[in-house]
Amino acid sequence: MVVGVLLTLAVSACKTAEQQNEISTEPRTHATAVPSVSRAGGTQAVYDSLVAAGTMQATFAGGCFWCMEPVFDVVPGVIATISGYTGGSKPNPTYDEVSSGRTGHAEAMVVFFDPSKVDYATLLDLYWRNIDPLTRDRQFCDGGTQYRAAIFAHDAEQRRMADSSKQALIASRRFSEPIVTEIEDATTFTVAEEYHQDFYQKEPEHYAAYKQGCRRDQRLKEVWGEKK
């Protein structure tokens, strides 16, 4: 499909398109994944297995979850990234319900990681540099509380580190505007529909057009400067 047409279709937000051609629903985990994890039941089974195994988690919201997974997937020590919904009150929300902005949930991503290979501080730094911390209830072209930027801490140490990282950014005086990224305690995480998992791999043209249309890379450059 011509990219110009894709831009027109994709820029309207992180939209579902499950009526399109059927795509693979087999979840992806990394070479470092826990060997006992079974893929037979899809992403929900992977999530349940990793949680049951006590695998370390970091949960971040940074706008459309399609764009957050690839950032962390390349990090050595990251076992799996799974998109979902958290931070609201409605049990077992669907994508359409979260998109309404009435559930209190944010599109988010849980990162399962091996702390002997990558620490939480490194994941925090990577998170900050891949969001716009200066906009409230919005990331790039997507607006609404469901697209808010937030760090969801799983324990007191993660909360302390997240708070410290935010305060360090404020103290650096890097930005003339206030940092509005929220830091919350992690609550129930609902795994998103299979269509959204690893979307950048399943639908690379749609993903590229969406990301380009949202000017995500351009805004990150404006906020953080050139990548080192």
PDB file of C-alpha atoms in Angstrom:
ATOM      1  CA  MET A   1       0.000   0.000   0.000  1.00  0.00           C
ATOM      2  CA  VAL A   2       1.221   3.533  -0.775  1.00  0.00           C
ATOM      3  CA  VAL A   3       2.619   5.240   2.333  1.00  0.00           C
ATOM      4  CA  GLY A   4       0.720   8.457   1.594  1.00  0.00           C
ATOM      5  CA  VAL A   5      -2.546   6.558   1.846  1.00  0.00           C
ATOM      6  CA  LEU A   6      -1.379   4.839   5.020  1.00  0.00           C
ATOM      7  CA  LEU A   7      -0.606   8.210   6.592  1.00  0.00           C
ATOM      8  CA  THR A   8      -4.175   9.332   6.016  1.00  0.00           C
ATOM      9  CA  LEU A   9      -5.507   6.165   7.602  1.00  0.00           C
ATOM     10  CA  ALA A  10      -3.069   5.807  10.472  1.00  0.00           C
ATOM     11  CA  VAL A  11      -2.570   9.298  11.888  1.00  0.00           C
ATOM     12  CA  SER A  12      -5.990   9.421  13.562  1.00  0.00           C
ATOM     13  CA  ALA A  13      -4.605   7.622  16.667  1.00  0.00           C
ATOM     14  CA  CYS A  14      -3.682   4.172  17.899  1.00  0.00           C
ATOM     15  CA  LYS A  15      -6.720   2.561  16.302  1.00  0.00           C
ATOM     16  CA  THR A  16      -7.716  -1.079  16.145  1.00  0.00           C
ATOM     17  CA  ALA A  17      -8.287  -2.702  12.778  1.00  0.00           C
ATOM     18  CA  GLU A  18      -9.203  -6.253  13.631  1.00  0.00           C
ATOM     19  CA  GLN A  19     -11.431  -6.368  10.561  1.00  0.00           C
ATOM     20  CA  GLN A  20      -8.304  -6.291   8.379  1.00  0.00           C
ATOM     21  CA  ASN A  21      -6.619  -9.466   7.126  1.00  0.00           C
ATOM     22  CA  GLU A  22      -6.045 -12.029   9.843  1.00  0.00           C
ATOM     23  CA  ILE A  23      -2.585 -11.818  11.373  1.00  0.00           C
ATOM     24  CA  SER A  24      -0.484 -14.133  13.474  1.00  0.00           C
ATOM     25  CA  THR A  25      -1.412 -14.171  17.152  1.00  0.00           C
ATOM     26  CA  GLU A  26       1.652 -15.981  18.423  1.00  0.00           C
ATOM     27  CA  PRO A  27       3.413 -13.811  21.031  1.00  0.00           C
ATOM     28  CA  ARG A  28       7.097 -13.036  20.830  1.00  0.00           C
ATOM     29  CA  THR A  29       9.537 -13.409  23.673  1.00  0.00           C
ATOM     30  CA  HIS A  30      13.275 -12.911  23.601  1.00  0.00           C
ATOM     31  CA  ALA A  31      16.143 -15.377  23.609  1.00  0.00           C
ATOM     32  CA  THR A  32      16.580 -14.642  27.311  1.00  0.00           C
ATOM     33  CA  ALA A  33      12.991 -15.630  28.107  1.00  0.00           C
ATOM     34  CA  VAL A  34      12.241 -17.994  30.975  1.00  0.00           C
ATOM     35  CA  PRO A  35      12.428 -21.483  29.376  1.00  0.00           C
ATOM     36  CA  SER A  36       9.246 -22.705  31.058  1.00  0.00           C
ATOM     37  CA  VAL A  37       7.069 -20.029  29.428  1.00  0.00           C
ATOM     38  CA  SER A  38       4.531 -21.610  27.068  1.00  0.00           C
ATOM     39  CA  ARG A  39       3.324 -19.759  23.979  1.00  0.00           C
ATOM     40  CA  ALA A  40       0.417 -22.115  23.408  1.00  0.00           C
ATOM     41  CA  GLY A  41      -2.193 -19.891  25.034  1.00  0.00           C
ATOM     42  CA  GLY A  42      -1.131 -16.592  23.488  1.00  0.00           C
ATOM     43  CA  THR A  43       0.098 -13.446  25.200  1.00  0.00           C
ATOM     44  CA  GLN A  44      -2.154 -13.872  28.225  1.00  0.00           C
ATOM     45  CA  ALA A  45      -0.512 -17.226  28.945  1.00  0.00           C
ATOM     46  CA  VAL A  46       2.949 -15.684  28.603  1.00  0.00           C
ATOM     47  CA  TYR A  47       1.972 -12.895  30.994  1.00  0.00           C
ATOM     48  CA  ASP A  48       0.488 -15.300  33.543  1.00  0.00           C
ATOM     49  CA  SER A  49       3.546 -17.571  33.407  1.00  0.00           C
ATOM     50  CA  LEU A  50       6.003 -14.721  33.916  1.00  0.00           C
ATOM     51  CA  VAL A  51       4.002 -13.274  36.793  1.00  0.00           C
ATOM     52  CA  ALA A  52       3.707 -16.711  38.416  1.00  0.00           C
ATOM     53  CA  ALA A  53       7.475 -17.154  38.093  1.00  0.00           C
ATOM     54  CA  GLY A  54       8.053 -13.916  40.003  1.00  0.00           C
ATOM     55  CA  THR A  55       9.764 -12.248  37.042  1.00  0.00           C
ATOM     56  CA  MET A  56      10.663  -8.608  37.688  1.00  0.00           C
ATOM     57  CA  GLN A  57       8.298  -6.096  36.127  1.00  0.00           C
ATOM     58  CA  ALA A  58       8.414  -2.451  35.118  1.00  0.00           C
ATOM     59  CA  THR A  59       5.211  -0.820  33.910  1.00  0.00           C
ATOM     60  CA  PHE A  60       5.162   2.341  31.817  1.00  0.00           C
ATOM     61  CA  ALA A  61       2.567   4.388  29.948  1.00  0.00           C
ATOM     62  CA  GLY A  62       3.887   6.545  27.142  1.00  0.00           C
ATOM     63  CA  GLY A  63       1.030   7.138  24.755  1.00  0.00           C
ATOM     64  CA  CYS A  64       0.135   4.569  22.127  1.00  0.00           C
ATOM     65  CA  PHE A  65       1.566   1.257  23.294  1.00  0.00           C
ATOM     66  CA  TRP A  66       2.441   0.272  19.736  1.00  0.00           C
ATOM     67  CA  CYS A  67       5.394   2.663  19.896  1.00  0.00           C
ATOM     68  CA  MET A  68       6.662   1.716  23.341  1.00  0.00           C
ATOM     69  CA  GLU A  69       7.312  -1.995  22.797  1.00  0.00           C
ATOM     70  CA  PRO A  70      10.084  -1.690  20.151  1.00  0.00           C
ATOM     71  CA  VAL A  71      12.063   0.697  22.353  1.00  0.00           C
ATOM     72  CA  PHE A  72      12.494  -1.943  25.056  1.00  0.00           C
ATOM     73  CA  ASP A  73      12.511  -5.069  22.904  1.00  0.00           C
ATOM     74  CA  VAL A  74      16.127  -4.483  21.857  1.00  0.00           C
ATOM     75  CA  VAL A  75      17.466  -4.128  25.412  1.00  0.00           C
ATOM     76  CA  PRO A  76      19.589  -7.074  26.615  1.00  0.00           C
ATOM     77  CA  GLY A  77      17.968  -8.493  29.727  1.00  0.00           C
ATOM     78  CA  VAL A  78      14.413  -7.639  28.691  1.00  0.00           C
ATOM     79  CA  ILE A  79      12.508 -10.918  28.597  1.00  0.00           C
ATOM     80  CA  ALA A  80       9.184  -9.753  27.170  1.00  0.00           C
ATOM     81  CA  THR A  81       7.120  -6.629  26.599  1.00  0.00           C
ATOM     82  CA  ILE A  82       3.344  -6.876  26.793  1.00  0.00           C
ATOM     83  CA  SER A  83       0.825  -4.148  25.990  1.00  0.00           C
ATOM     84  CA  GLY A  84      -2.237  -3.589  28.125  1.00  0.00           C
ATOM     85  CA  TYR A  85      -4.322  -1.277  30.261  1.00  0.00           C
ATOM     86  CA  THR A  86      -3.848  -0.082  33.837  1.00  0.00           C
ATOM     87  CA  GLY A  87      -4.392   2.814  36.205  1.00  0.00           C
ATOM     88  CA  GLY A  88      -8.188   2.879  36.070  1.00  0.00           C
ATOM     89  CA  SER A  89     -11.103   1.364  37.917  1.00  0.00           C
ATOM     90  CA  LYS A  90     -13.009  -0.701  35.347  1.00  0.00           C
ATOM     91  CA  PRO A  91     -12.240  -4.431  35.567  1.00  0.00           C
ATOM     92  CA  ASN A  92     -11.085  -6.175  32.390  1.00  0.00           C
ATOM     93  CA  PRO A  93     -11.401  -3.172  30.081  1.00  0.00           C
ATOM     94  CA  THR A  94     -11.407  -3.563  26.316  1.00  0.00           C
ATOM     95  CA  TYR A  95      -9.549  -1.365  23.857  1.00  0.00           C
ATOM     96  CA  ASP A  96     -12.762   0.374  22.795  1.00  0.00           C
ATOM     97  CA  GLU A  97     -13.680   1.094  26.414  1.00  0.00           C
ATOM     98  CA  VAL A  98     -10.241   2.504  27.222  1.00  0.00           C
ATOM     99  CA  SER A  99     -10.302   4.585  24.029  1.00  0.00           C
ATOM    100  CA  SER A 100     -13.483   6.284  25.226  1.00  0.00           C
ATOM    101  CA  GLY A 101     -11.471   7.973  27.973  1.00  0.00           C
ATOM    102  CA  ARG A 102     -14.072   7.025  30.569  1.00  0.00           C
ATOM    103  CA  THR A 103     -12.356   4.099  32.318  1.00  0.00           C
ATOM    104  CA  GLY A 104      -9.427   5.932  33.919  1.00  0.00           C
ATOM    105  CA  HIS A 105      -7.079   3.386  32.362  1.00  0.00           C
ATOM    106  CA  ALA A 106      -4.020   4.276  30.305  1.00  0.00           C
ATOM    107  CA  GLU A 107      -2.536   2.369  27.412  1.00  0.00           C
ATOM    108  CA  ALA A 108       0.545   0.891  29.051  1.00  0.00           C
ATOM    109  CA  MET A 109       3.226  -1.731  28.696  1.00  0.00           C
ATOM    110  CA  VAL A 110       4.741  -4.131  31.198  1.00  0.00           C
ATOM    111  CA  VAL A 111       8.420  -4.928  30.731  1.00  0.00           C
ATOM    112  CA  PHE A 112       9.529  -8.256  32.185  1.00  0.00           C
ATOM    113  CA  PHE A 113      13.258  -8.137  32.821  1.00  0.00           C
ATOM    114  CA  ASP A 114      16.225  -9.955  34.309  1.00  0.00           C
ATOM    115  CA  PRO A 115      17.770  -7.602  36.912  1.00  0.00           C
ATOM    116  CA  SER A 116      21.125  -9.378  36.627  1.00  0.00           C
ATOM    117  CA  LYS A 117      21.344  -8.100  33.034  1.00  0.00           C
ATOM    118  CA  VAL A 118      19.506  -4.779  33.089  1.00  0.00           C
ATOM    119  CA  ASP A 119      18.527  -2.706  36.104  1.00  0.00           C
ATOM    120  CA  TYR A 120      15.400  -0.663  36.737  1.00  0.00           C
ATOM    121  CA  ALA A 121      17.342   2.602  36.592  1.00  0.00           C
ATOM    122  CA  THR A 122      18.352   1.847  33.001  1.00  0.00           C
ATOM    123  CA  LEU A 123      14.748   1.118  32.057  1.00  0.00           C
ATOM    124  CA  LEU A 124      13.639   4.362  33.693  1.00  0.00           C
ATOM    125  CA  ASP A 125      16.183   6.376  31.721  1.00  0.00           C
ATOM    126  CA  LEU A 126      15.087   4.725  28.486  1.00  0.00           C
ATOM    127  CA  TYR A 127      11.459   5.440  29.311  1.00  0.00           C
ATOM    128  CA  TRP A 128      12.014   9.136  29.978  1.00  0.00           C
ATOM    129  CA  ARG A 129      13.854   9.637  26.707  1.00  0.00           C
ATOM    130  CA  ASN A 130      11.053   8.080  24.704  1.00  0.00           C
ATOM    131  CA  ILE A 131       8.170  10.185  25.997  1.00  0.00           C
ATOM    132  CA  ASP A 132       7.219  13.835  26.033  1.00  0.00           C
ATOM    133  CA  PRO A 133       7.198  14.572  29.790  1.00  0.00           C
ATOM    134  CA  LEU A 134       5.845  18.095  29.288  1.00  0.00           C
ATOM    135  CA  THR A 135       2.316  17.342  28.053  1.00  0.00           C
ATOM    136  CA  ARG A 136      -0.541  16.275  30.306  1.00  0.00           C
ATOM    137  CA  ASP A 137      -3.056  13.684  29.123  1.00  0.00           C
ATOM    138  CA  ARG A 138      -1.465  13.585  25.705  1.00  0.00           C
ATOM    139  CA  GLN A 139       1.463  12.005  23.891  1.00  0.00           C
ATOM    140  CA  PHE A 140       2.305  13.200  20.398  1.00  0.00           C
ATOM    141  CA  CYS A 141      -0.846  13.057  18.213  1.00  0.00           C
ATOM    142  CA  ASP A 142      -2.981  11.131  20.726  1.00  0.00           C
ATOM    143  CA  GLY A 143      -4.960  13.009  23.368  1.00  0.00           C
ATOM    144  CA  GLY A 144      -6.994  11.939  26.385  1.00  0.00           C
ATOM    145  CA  THR A 145      -6.300  10.484  29.817  1.00  0.00           C
ATOM    146  CA  GLN A 146      -5.833   7.078  28.196  1.00  0.00           C
ATOM    147  CA  TYR A 147      -2.676   8.449  26.557  1.00  0.00           C
ATOM    148  CA  ARG A 148      -1.179  10.019  29.668  1.00  0.00           C
ATOM    149  CA  ALA A 149       2.475   9.415  30.471  1.00  0.00           C
ATOM    150  CA  ALA A 150       2.910   7.550  33.742  1.00  0.00           C
ATOM    151  CA  ILE A 151       5.269   5.279  35.624  1.00  0.00           C
ATOM    152  CA  PHE A 152       3.559   2.536  37.636  1.00  0.00           C
ATOM    153  CA  ALA A 153       5.778   1.421  40.524  1.00  0.00           C
ATOM    154  CA  HIS A 154       5.539  -2.203  41.644  1.00  0.00           C
ATOM    155  CA  ASP A 155       7.125  -1.709  45.067  1.00  0.00           C
ATOM    156  CA  ALA A 156       8.550   0.945  47.379  1.00  0.00           C
ATOM    157  CA  GLU A 157      12.005   0.784  45.813  1.00  0.00           C
ATOM    158  CA  GLN A 158      10.655   1.313  42.312  1.00  0.00           C
ATOM    159  CA  ARG A 159       8.583   4.214  43.626  1.00  0.00           C
ATOM    160  CA  ARG A 160      11.643   5.765  45.238  1.00  0.00           C
ATOM    161  CA  MET A 161      13.712   5.373  42.089  1.00  0.00           C
ATOM    162  CA  ALA A 162      10.966   6.742  39.849  1.00  0.00           C
ATOM    163  CA  ASP A 163      10.452   9.755  42.119  1.00  0.00           C
ATOM    164  CA  SER A 164      14.211  10.346  42.257  1.00  0.00           C
ATOM    165  CA  SER A 165      14.548  10.163  38.479  1.00  0.00           C
ATOM    166  CA  LYS A 166      11.779  12.728  38.049  1.00  0.00           C
ATOM    167  CA  GLN A 167      13.277  15.037  40.661  1.00  0.00           C
ATOM    168  CA  ALA A 168      16.685  14.755  39.002  1.00  0.00           C
ATOM    169  CA  LEU A 169      15.173  15.879  35.706  1.00  0.00           C
ATOM    170  CA  ILE A 170      13.471  18.803  37.412  1.00  0.00           C
ATOM    171  CA  ALA A 171      16.699  19.775  39.199  1.00  0.00           C
ATOM    172  CA  SER A 172      18.629  19.643  35.936  1.00  0.00           C
ATOM    173  CA  ARG A 173      16.616  22.644  34.687  1.00  0.00           C
ATOM    174  CA  ARG A 174      16.680  21.053  31.282  1.00  0.00           C
ATOM    175  CA  PHE A 175      13.118  22.130  30.580  1.00  0.00           C
ATOM    176  CA  SER A 176      11.458  25.513  30.941  1.00  0.00           C
ATOM    177  CA  GLU A 177       8.063  23.808  31.272  1.00  0.00           C
ATOM    178  CA  PRO A 178       6.999  21.607  34.212  1.00  0.00           C
ATOM    179  CA  ILE A 179       7.349  17.834  34.030  1.00  0.00           C
ATOM    180  CA  VAL A 180       3.832  16.438  34.319  1.00  0.00           C
ATOM    181  CA  THR A 181       4.495  12.698  33.970  1.00  0.00           C
ATOM    182  CA  GLU A 182       2.651  10.889  36.744  1.00  0.00           C
ATOM    183  CA  ILE A 183       4.107   8.324  39.129  1.00  0.00           C
ATOM    184  CA  GLU A 184       1.555   5.899  40.527  1.00  0.00           C
ATOM    185  CA  ASP A 185       1.495   2.613  42.376  1.00  0.00           C
ATOM    186  CA  ALA A 186       0.955  -0.330  40.047  1.00  0.00           C
ATOM    187  CA  THR A 187      -2.509  -1.849  40.136  1.00  0.00           C
ATOM    188  CA  THR A 188      -4.202  -4.550  38.076  1.00  0.00           C
ATOM    189  CA  PHE A 189      -2.795  -4.844  34.557  1.00  0.00           C
ATOM    190  CA  THR A 190      -5.128  -6.122  31.846  1.00  0.00           C
ATOM    191  CA  VAL A 191      -3.406  -7.651  28.826  1.00  0.00           C
ATOM    192  CA  ALA A 192      -4.526  -5.946  25.616  1.00  0.00           C
ATOM    193  CA  GLU A 193      -6.128  -7.746  22.719  1.00  0.00           C
ATOM    194  CA  GLU A 194      -3.773  -9.958  20.711  1.00  0.00           C
ATOM    195  CA  TYR A 195      -4.002  -7.627  17.727  1.00  0.00           C
ATOM    196  CA  HIS A 196      -2.058  -4.945  19.625  1.00  0.00           C
ATOM    197  CA  GLN A 197       0.801  -7.171  20.800  1.00  0.00           C
ATOM    198  CA  ASP A 198       4.026  -6.605  18.804  1.00  0.00           C
ATOM    199  CA  PHE A 199       2.031  -4.485  16.383  1.00  0.00           C
ATOM    200  CA  TYR A 200       5.174  -2.986  14.874  1.00  0.00           C
ATOM    201  CA  GLN A 201       6.193  -6.484  13.745  1.00  0.00           C
ATOM    202  CA  LYS A 202       2.766  -7.669  12.625  1.00  0.00           C
ATOM    203  CA  GLU A 203       1.787  -4.535  10.686  1.00  0.00           C
ATOM    204  CA  PRO A 204       5.065  -2.729   9.894  1.00  0.00           C
ATOM    205  CA  GLU A 205       3.637  -0.425   7.194  1.00  0.00           C
ATOM    206  CA  HIS A 206       0.671   0.638   9.307  1.00  0.00           C
ATOM    207  CA  TYR A 207       2.967   1.150  12.291  1.00  0.00           C
ATOM    208  CA  ALA A 208       5.513   3.210  10.334  1.00  0.00           C
ATOM    209  CA  ALA A 209       2.793   5.419   8.861  1.00  0.00           C
ATOM    210  CA  TYR A 210       1.181   5.967  12.261  1.00  0.00           C
ATOM    211  CA  LYS A 211       4.483   6.857  13.901  1.00  0.00           C
ATOM    212  CA  GLN A 212       5.442   9.208  11.077  1.00  0.00           C
ATOM    213  CA  GLY A 213       2.029  10.855  11.047  1.00  0.00           C
ATOM    214  CA  CYS A 214       2.237  11.480  14.788  1.00  0.00           C
ATOM    215  CA  ARG A 215       5.672  13.082  14.366  1.00  0.00           C
ATOM    216  CA  ARG A 216       6.845  11.055  17.347  1.00  0.00           C
ATOM    217  CA  ASP A 217      10.540  11.069  16.443  1.00  0.00           C
ATOM    218  CA  GLN A 218      10.492  14.772  15.604  1.00  0.00           C
ATOM    219  CA  ARG A 219       8.903  15.688  18.936  1.00  0.00           C
ATOM    220  CA  LEU A 220      11.351  13.505  20.865  1.00  0.00           C
ATOM    221  CA  LYS A 221      14.191  15.310  19.126  1.00  0.00           C
ATOM    222  CA  GLU A 222      12.673  18.667  20.081  1.00  0.00           C
ATOM    223  CA  VAL A 223      12.365  17.600  23.722  1.00  0.00           C
ATOM    224  CA  TRP A 224      15.585  15.637  24.213  1.00  0.00           C
ATOM    225  CA  GLY A 225      17.890  16.626  21.367  1.00  0.00           C
ATOM    226  CA  GLU A 226      19.802  14.250  19.161  1.00  0.00           C
ATOM    227  CA  LYS A 227      20.206  10.659  20.335  1.00  0.00           C
ATOM    228  CA  LYS A 228      23.697   9.846  21.535  1.00  0.00           C
TER     229      LYS A 228
END
